[in-house]
PDB file of C-alpha atoms in Angstrom:
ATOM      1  CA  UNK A 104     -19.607  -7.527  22.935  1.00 94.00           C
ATOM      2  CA  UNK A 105     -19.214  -4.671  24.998  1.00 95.00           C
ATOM      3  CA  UNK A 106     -18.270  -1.338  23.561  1.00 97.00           C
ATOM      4  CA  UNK A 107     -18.363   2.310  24.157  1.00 98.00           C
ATOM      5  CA  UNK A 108     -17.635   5.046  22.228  1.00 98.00           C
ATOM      6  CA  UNK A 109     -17.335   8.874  23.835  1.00 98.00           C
ATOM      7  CA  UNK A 110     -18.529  11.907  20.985  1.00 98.00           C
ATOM      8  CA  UNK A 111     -18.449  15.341  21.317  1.00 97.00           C
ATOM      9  CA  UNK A 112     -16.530  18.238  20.076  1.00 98.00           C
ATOM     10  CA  UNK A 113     -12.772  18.490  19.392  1.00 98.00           C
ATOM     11  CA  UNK A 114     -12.230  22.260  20.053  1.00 98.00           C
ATOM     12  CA  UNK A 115     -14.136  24.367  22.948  1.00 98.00           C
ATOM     13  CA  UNK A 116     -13.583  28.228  23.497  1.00 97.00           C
ATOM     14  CA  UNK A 117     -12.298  29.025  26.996  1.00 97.00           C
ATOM     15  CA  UNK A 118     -15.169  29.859  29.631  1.00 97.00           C
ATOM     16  CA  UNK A 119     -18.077  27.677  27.209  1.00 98.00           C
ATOM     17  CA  UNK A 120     -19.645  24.790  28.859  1.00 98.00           C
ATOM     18  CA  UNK A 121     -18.381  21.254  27.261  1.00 98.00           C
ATOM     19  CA  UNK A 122     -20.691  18.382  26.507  1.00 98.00           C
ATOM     20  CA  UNK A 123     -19.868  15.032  26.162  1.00 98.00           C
ATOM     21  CA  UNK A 124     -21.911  11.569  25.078  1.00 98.00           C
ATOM     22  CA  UNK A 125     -20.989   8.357  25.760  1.00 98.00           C
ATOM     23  CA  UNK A 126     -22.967   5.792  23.949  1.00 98.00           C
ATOM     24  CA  UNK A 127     -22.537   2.049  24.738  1.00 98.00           C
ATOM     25  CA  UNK A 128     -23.594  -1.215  23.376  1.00 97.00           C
ATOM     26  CA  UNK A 129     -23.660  -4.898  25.212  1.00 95.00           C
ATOM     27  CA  UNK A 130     -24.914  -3.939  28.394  1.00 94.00           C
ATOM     28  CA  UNK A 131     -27.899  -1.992  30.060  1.00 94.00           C
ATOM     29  CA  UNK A 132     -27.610   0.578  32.541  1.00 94.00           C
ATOM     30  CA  UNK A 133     -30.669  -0.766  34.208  1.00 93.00           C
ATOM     31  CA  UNK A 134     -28.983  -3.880  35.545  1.00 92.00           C
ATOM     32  CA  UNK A 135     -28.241  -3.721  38.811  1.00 93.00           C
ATOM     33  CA  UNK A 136     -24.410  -2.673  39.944  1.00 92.00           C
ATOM     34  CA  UNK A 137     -23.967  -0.985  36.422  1.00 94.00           C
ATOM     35  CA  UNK A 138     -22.367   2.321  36.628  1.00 96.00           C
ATOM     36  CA  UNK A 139     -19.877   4.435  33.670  1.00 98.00           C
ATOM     37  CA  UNK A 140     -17.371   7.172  35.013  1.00 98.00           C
ATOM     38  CA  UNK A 141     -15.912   9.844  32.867  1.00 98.00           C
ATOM     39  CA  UNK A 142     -11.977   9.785  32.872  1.00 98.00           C
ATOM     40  CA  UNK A 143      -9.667  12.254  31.658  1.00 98.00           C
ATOM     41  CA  UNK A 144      -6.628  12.299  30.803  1.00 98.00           C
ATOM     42  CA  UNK A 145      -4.132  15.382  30.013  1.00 97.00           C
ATOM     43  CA  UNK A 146      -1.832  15.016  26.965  1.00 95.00           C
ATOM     44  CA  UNK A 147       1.407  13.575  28.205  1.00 92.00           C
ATOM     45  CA  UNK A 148      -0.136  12.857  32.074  1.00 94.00           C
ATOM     46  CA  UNK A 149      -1.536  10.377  34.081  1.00 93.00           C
ATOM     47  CA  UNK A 150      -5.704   9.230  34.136  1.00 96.00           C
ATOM     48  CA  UNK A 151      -8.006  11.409  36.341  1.00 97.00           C
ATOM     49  CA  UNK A 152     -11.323  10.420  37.638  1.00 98.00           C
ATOM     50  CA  UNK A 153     -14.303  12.592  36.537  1.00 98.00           C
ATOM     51  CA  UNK A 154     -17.818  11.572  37.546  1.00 98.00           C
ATOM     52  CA  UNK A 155     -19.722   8.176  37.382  1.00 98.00           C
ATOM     53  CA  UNK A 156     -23.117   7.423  37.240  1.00 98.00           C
ATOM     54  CA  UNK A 157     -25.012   4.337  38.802  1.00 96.00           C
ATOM     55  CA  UNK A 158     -27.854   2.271  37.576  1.00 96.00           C
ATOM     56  CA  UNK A 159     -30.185   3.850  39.968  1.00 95.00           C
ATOM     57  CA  UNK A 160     -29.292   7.247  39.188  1.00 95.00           C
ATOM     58  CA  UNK A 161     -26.912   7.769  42.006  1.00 97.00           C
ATOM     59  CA  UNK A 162     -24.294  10.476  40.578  1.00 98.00           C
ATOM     60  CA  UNK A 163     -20.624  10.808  42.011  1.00 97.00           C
ATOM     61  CA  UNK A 164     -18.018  13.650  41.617  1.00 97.00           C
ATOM     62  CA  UNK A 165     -14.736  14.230  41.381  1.00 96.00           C
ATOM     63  CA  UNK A 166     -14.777  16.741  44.563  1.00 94.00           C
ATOM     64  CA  UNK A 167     -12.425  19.462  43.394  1.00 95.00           C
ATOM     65  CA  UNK A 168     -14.207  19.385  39.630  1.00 97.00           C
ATOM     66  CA  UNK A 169     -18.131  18.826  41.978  1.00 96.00           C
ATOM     67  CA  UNK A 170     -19.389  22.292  40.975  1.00 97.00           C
ATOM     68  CA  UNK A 171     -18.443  22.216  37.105  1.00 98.00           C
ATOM     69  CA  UNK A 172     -19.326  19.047  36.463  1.00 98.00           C
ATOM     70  CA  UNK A 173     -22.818  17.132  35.696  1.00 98.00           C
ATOM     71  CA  UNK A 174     -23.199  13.714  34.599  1.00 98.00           C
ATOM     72  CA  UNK A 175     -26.384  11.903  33.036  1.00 98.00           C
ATOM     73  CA  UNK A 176     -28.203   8.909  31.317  1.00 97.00           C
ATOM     74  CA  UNK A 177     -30.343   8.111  28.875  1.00 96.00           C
ATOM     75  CA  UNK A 178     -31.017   4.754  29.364  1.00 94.00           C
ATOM     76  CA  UNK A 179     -33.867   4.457  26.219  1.00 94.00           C
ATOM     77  CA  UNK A 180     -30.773   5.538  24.473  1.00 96.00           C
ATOM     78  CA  UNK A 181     -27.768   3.655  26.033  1.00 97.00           C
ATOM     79  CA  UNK A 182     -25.856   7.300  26.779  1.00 98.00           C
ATOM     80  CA  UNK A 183     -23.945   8.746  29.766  1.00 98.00           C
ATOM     81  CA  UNK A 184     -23.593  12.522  28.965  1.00 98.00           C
ATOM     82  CA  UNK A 185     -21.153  14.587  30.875  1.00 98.00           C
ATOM     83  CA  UNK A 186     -21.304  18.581  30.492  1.00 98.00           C
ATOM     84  CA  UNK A 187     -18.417  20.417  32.228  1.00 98.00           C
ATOM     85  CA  UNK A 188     -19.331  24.141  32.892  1.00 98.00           C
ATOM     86  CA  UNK A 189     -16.408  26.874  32.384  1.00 98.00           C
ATOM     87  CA  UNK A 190     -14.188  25.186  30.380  1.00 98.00           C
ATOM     88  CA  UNK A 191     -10.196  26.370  30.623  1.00 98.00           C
ATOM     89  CA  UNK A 192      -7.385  25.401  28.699  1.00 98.00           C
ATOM     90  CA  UNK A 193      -5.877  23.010  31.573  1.00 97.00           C
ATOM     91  CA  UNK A 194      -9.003  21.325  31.010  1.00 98.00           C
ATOM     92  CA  UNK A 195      -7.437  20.352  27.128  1.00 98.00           C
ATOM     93  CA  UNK A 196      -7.592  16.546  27.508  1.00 98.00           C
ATOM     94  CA  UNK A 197      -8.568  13.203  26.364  1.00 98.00           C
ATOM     95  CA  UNK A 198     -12.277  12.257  27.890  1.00 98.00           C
ATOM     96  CA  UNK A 199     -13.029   8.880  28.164  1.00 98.00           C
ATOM     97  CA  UNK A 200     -15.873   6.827  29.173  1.00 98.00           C
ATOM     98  CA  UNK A 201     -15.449   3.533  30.685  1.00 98.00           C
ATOM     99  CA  UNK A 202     -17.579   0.703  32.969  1.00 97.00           C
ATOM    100  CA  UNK A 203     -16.969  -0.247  36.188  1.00 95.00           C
ATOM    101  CA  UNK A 204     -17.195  -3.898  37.056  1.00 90.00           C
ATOM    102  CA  UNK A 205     -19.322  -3.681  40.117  1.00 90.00           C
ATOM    103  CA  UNK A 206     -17.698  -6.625  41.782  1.00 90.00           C
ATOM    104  CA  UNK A 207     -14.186  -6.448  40.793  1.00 91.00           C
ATOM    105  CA  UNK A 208     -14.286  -2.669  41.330  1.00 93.00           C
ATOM    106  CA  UNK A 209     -12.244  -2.101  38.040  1.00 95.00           C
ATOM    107  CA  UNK A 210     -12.758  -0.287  34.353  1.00 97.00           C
ATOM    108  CA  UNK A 211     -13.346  -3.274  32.512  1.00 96.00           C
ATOM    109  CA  UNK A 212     -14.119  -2.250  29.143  1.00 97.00           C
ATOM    110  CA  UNK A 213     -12.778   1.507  27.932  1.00 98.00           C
ATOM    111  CA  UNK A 214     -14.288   3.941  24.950  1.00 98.00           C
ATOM    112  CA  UNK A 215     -11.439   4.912  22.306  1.00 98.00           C
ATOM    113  CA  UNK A 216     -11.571   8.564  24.095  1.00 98.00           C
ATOM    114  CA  UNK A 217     -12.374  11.844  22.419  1.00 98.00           C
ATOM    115  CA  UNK A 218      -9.841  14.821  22.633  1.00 98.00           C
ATOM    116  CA  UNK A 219     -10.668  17.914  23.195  1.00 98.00           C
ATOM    117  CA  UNK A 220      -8.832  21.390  22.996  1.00 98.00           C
ATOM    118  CA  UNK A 221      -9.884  24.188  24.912  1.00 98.00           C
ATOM    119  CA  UNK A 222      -8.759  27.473  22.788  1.00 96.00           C
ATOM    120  CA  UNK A 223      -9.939  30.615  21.685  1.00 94.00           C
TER     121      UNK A 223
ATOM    122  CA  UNK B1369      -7.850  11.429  48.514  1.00 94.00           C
ATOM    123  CA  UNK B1370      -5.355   8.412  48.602  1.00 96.00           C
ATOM    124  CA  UNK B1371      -2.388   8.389  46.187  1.00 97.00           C
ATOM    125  CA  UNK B1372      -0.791   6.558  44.390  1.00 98.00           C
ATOM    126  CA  UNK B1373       3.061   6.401  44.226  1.00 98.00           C
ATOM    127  CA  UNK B1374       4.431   4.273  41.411  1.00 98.00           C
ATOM    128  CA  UNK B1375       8.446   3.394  40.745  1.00 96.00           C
ATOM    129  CA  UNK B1376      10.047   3.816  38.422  1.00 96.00           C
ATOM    130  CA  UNK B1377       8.484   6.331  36.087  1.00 96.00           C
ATOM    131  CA  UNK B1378      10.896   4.651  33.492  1.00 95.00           C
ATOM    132  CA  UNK B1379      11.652   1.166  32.867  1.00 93.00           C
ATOM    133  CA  UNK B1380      14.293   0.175  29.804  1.00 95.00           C
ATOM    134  CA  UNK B1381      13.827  -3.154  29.500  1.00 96.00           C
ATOM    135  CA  UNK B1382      15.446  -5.961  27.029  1.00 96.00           C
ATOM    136  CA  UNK B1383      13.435  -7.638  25.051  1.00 97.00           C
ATOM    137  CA  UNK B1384      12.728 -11.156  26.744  1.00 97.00           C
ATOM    138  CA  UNK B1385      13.612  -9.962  29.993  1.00 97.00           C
ATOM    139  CA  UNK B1386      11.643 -10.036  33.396  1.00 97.00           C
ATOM    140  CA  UNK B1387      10.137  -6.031  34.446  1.00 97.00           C
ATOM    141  CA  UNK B1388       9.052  -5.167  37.415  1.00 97.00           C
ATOM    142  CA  UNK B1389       6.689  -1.688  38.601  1.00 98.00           C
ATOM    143  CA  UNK B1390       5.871  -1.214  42.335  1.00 98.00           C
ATOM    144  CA  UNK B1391       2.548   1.071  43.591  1.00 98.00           C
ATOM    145  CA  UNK B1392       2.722   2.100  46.937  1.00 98.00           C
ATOM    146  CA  UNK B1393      -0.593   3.368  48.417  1.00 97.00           C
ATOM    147  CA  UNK B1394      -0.700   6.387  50.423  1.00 97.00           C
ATOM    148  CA  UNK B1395      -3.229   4.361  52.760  1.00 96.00           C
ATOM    149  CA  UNK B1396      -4.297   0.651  53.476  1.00 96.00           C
ATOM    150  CA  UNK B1397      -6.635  -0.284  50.507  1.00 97.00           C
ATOM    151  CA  UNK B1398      -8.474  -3.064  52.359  1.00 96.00           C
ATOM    152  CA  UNK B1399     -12.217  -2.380  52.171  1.00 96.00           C
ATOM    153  CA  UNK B1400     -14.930  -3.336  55.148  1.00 96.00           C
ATOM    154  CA  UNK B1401     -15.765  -5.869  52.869  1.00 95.00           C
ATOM    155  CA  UNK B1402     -12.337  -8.000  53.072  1.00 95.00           C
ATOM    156  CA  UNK B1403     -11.511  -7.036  49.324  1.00 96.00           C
ATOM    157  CA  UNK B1404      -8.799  -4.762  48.079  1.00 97.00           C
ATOM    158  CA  UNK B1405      -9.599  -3.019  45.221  1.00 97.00           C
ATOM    159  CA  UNK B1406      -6.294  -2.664  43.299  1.00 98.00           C
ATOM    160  CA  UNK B1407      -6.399  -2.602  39.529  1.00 98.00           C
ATOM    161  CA  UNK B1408      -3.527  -2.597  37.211  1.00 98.00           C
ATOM    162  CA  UNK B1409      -4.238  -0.706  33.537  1.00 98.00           C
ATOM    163  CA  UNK B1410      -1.863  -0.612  30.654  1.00 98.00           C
ATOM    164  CA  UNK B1411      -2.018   1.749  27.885  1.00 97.00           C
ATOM    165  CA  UNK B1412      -0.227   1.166  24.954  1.00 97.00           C
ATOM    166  CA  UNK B1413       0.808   4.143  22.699  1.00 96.00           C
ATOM    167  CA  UNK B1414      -1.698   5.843  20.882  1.00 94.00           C
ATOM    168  CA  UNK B1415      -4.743   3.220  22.822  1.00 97.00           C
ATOM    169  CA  UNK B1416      -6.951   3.798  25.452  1.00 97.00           C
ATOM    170  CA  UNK B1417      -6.245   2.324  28.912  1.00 98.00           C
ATOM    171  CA  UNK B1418      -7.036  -1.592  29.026  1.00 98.00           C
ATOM    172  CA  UNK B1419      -7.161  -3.537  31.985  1.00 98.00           C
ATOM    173  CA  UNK B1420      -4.667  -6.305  33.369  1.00 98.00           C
ATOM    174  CA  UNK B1421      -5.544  -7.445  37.109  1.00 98.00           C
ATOM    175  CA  UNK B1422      -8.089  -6.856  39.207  1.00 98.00           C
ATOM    176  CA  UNK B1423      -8.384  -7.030  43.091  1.00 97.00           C
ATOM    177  CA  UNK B1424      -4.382  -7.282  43.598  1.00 97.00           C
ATOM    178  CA  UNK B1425      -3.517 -10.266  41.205  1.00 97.00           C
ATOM    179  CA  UNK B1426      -6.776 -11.761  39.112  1.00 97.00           C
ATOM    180  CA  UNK B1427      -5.261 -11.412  35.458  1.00 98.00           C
ATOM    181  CA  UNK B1428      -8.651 -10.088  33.739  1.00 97.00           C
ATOM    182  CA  UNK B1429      -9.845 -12.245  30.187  1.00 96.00           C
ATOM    183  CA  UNK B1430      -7.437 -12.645  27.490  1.00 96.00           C
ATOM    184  CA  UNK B1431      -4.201 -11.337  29.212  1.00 98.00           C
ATOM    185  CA  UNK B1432      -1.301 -13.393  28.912  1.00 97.00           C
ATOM    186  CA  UNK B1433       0.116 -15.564  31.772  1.00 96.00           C
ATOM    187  CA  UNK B1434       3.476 -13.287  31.362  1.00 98.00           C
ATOM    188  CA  UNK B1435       1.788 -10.889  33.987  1.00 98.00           C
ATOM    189  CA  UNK B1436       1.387 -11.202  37.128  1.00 98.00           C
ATOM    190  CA  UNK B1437       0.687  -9.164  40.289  1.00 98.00           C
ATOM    191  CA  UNK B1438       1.046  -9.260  44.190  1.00 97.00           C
ATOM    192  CA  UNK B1439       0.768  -6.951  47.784  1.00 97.00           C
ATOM    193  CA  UNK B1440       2.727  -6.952  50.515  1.00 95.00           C
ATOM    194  CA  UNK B1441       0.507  -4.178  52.769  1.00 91.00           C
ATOM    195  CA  UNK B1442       0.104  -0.954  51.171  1.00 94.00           C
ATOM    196  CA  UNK B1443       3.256  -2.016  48.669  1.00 97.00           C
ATOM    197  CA  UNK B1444       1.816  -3.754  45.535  1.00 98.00           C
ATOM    198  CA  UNK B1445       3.545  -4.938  42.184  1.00 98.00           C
ATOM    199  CA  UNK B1446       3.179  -5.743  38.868  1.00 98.00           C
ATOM    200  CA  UNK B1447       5.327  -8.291  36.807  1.00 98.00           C
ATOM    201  CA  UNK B1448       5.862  -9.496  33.449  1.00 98.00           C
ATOM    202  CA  UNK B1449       7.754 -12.319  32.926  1.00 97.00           C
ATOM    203  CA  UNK B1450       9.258 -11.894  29.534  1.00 97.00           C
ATOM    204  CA  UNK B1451       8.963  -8.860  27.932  1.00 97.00           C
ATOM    205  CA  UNK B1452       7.506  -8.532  24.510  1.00 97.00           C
ATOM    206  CA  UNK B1453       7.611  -5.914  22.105  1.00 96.00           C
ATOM    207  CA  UNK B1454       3.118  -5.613  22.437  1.00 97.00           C
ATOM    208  CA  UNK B1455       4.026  -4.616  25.904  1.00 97.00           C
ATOM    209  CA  UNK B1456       5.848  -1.087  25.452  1.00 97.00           C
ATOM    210  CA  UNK B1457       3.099   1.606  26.714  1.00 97.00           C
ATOM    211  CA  UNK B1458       2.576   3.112  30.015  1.00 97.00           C
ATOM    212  CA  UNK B1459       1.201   0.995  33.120  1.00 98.00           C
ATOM    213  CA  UNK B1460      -1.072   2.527  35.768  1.00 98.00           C
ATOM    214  CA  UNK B1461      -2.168   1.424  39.199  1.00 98.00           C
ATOM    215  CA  UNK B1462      -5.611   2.264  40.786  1.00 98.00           C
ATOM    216  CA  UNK B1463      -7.528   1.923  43.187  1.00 98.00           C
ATOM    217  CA  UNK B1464     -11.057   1.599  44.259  1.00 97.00           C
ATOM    218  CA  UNK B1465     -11.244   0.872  48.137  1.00 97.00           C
ATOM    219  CA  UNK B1466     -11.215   4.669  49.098  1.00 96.00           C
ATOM    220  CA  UNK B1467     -14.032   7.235  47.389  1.00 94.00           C
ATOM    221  CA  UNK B1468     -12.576   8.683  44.974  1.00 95.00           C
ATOM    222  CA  UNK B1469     -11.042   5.848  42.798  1.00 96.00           C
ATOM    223  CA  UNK B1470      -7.439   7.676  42.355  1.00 97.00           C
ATOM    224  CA  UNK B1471      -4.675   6.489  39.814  1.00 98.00           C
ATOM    225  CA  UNK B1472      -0.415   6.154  40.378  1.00 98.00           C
ATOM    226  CA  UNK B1473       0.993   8.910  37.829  1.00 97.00           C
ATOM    227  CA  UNK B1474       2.223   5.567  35.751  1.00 97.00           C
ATOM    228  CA  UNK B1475       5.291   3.889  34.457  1.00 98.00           C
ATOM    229  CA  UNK B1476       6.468   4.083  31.113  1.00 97.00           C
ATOM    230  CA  UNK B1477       7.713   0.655  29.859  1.00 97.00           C
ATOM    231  CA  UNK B1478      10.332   1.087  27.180  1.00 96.00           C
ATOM    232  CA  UNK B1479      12.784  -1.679  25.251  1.00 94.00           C
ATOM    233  CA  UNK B1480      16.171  -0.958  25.832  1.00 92.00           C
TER     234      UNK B1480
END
């Protein structure tokens, strides 16, 4: 059974850097065409794209978010982490984690998502 | 980065009754590779997205036969049969052709 399951903390001050860990179970991120994105998700608003991170290492960004943003695995571990730099209260949002099927180009199997408030 | 139109935002729908949400891409969504990479999610309340269809209209394991999906060009749509209660929750389209994979602001399926 595939799972995943995002962690991190609920409440960030404004301007700290915010670090996230996805760990995952019932797949490796060795295997070739593996990859998990980072998708977030305002309270009341629609799903936005993040970051994902391939089997060999290849890293993609969400290009207005590219400079803030750095995503990472542990594959000993089964963990994508995501840090976000200069965290702002438009950032408040549910983070989730989620796998791309390589072939069918979809999210196949999502985490539960983590909230997270960004307040001083 | 393409976008993704969807209509309606709001569907009241009777229990039992067919519904109907259209996606309209802001660009063709066929890749070099012949495929079109057109995903519909649904998220019920309180849940995490969970996918339907893949690729335009391949129902993804364990979805009910009640939904299906189709394209005409850059126009694409997602149907359920008869509405059940299980299916109030918000529906999202995506896609995956075009770098960044971009998501329709979704549809909010309600019983009347």
């Amino acid at each position: 059974q595939v799972t995943l399951r995002e962690s991190g903390p609920a409440l960030v001050n404004p301007t700290q850097t915010l670090t996230l860990t996805c760990t995952f179970s019932g797949f490796s991120l060795t295997t070739s065409g593996m990859s998990v994105s980072w998708i977030r998700q305002p309270p009341g608003r629609a799903l936005e794209w993040l970051a994902r991170i391939h089997w060999d290492d290849d890293k993609y960004y969400n290009t207005s978010l590219k400079t803030r943003l750095t995503i990472s695995k542990d594959t000993s571990k089964n963990q994508v982490v995501l840090s976000m730099t200069n965290m702002d209260p438009v950032d408040t949002a549910t983070y989730y984690c989620a796998r791309l099927e390589w072939q069918q180009q979809a999210f196949d199997i999502w985490g539960q998502g983590t909230m997270v408030t960004v307040s001083s | 980065d393409i976008v993704m139109t969807q209509t309606p935002l709001s569907s009241p729908v009777t229990l039992g009754q067919p519904a109907s949400i259209s996606c309209r891409s802001s660009q063709s969504l066929l890749h070099s590779d012949g495929n079109v990479y057109l995903s519909w999610l649904q998220q019920r309340p309180g849940q995490p997205p969970r996918l339907l269809i893949y690729q335009i209209s391949n129902r993804f394991s364990g979805v009910p036969d009640r939904f299906s999906a189709s394209a005409a060009g850059s126009y694409f749509t997602l149907k359920i049969s008869r509405v059940e209660a299980e299916d109030v929750g918000v529906y999202y389209c995506m896609q995956a052709t075009h770098f960044p994979c971009t998501f329709g602001q979704g549809t909010k399926l309600e019983i009347k």
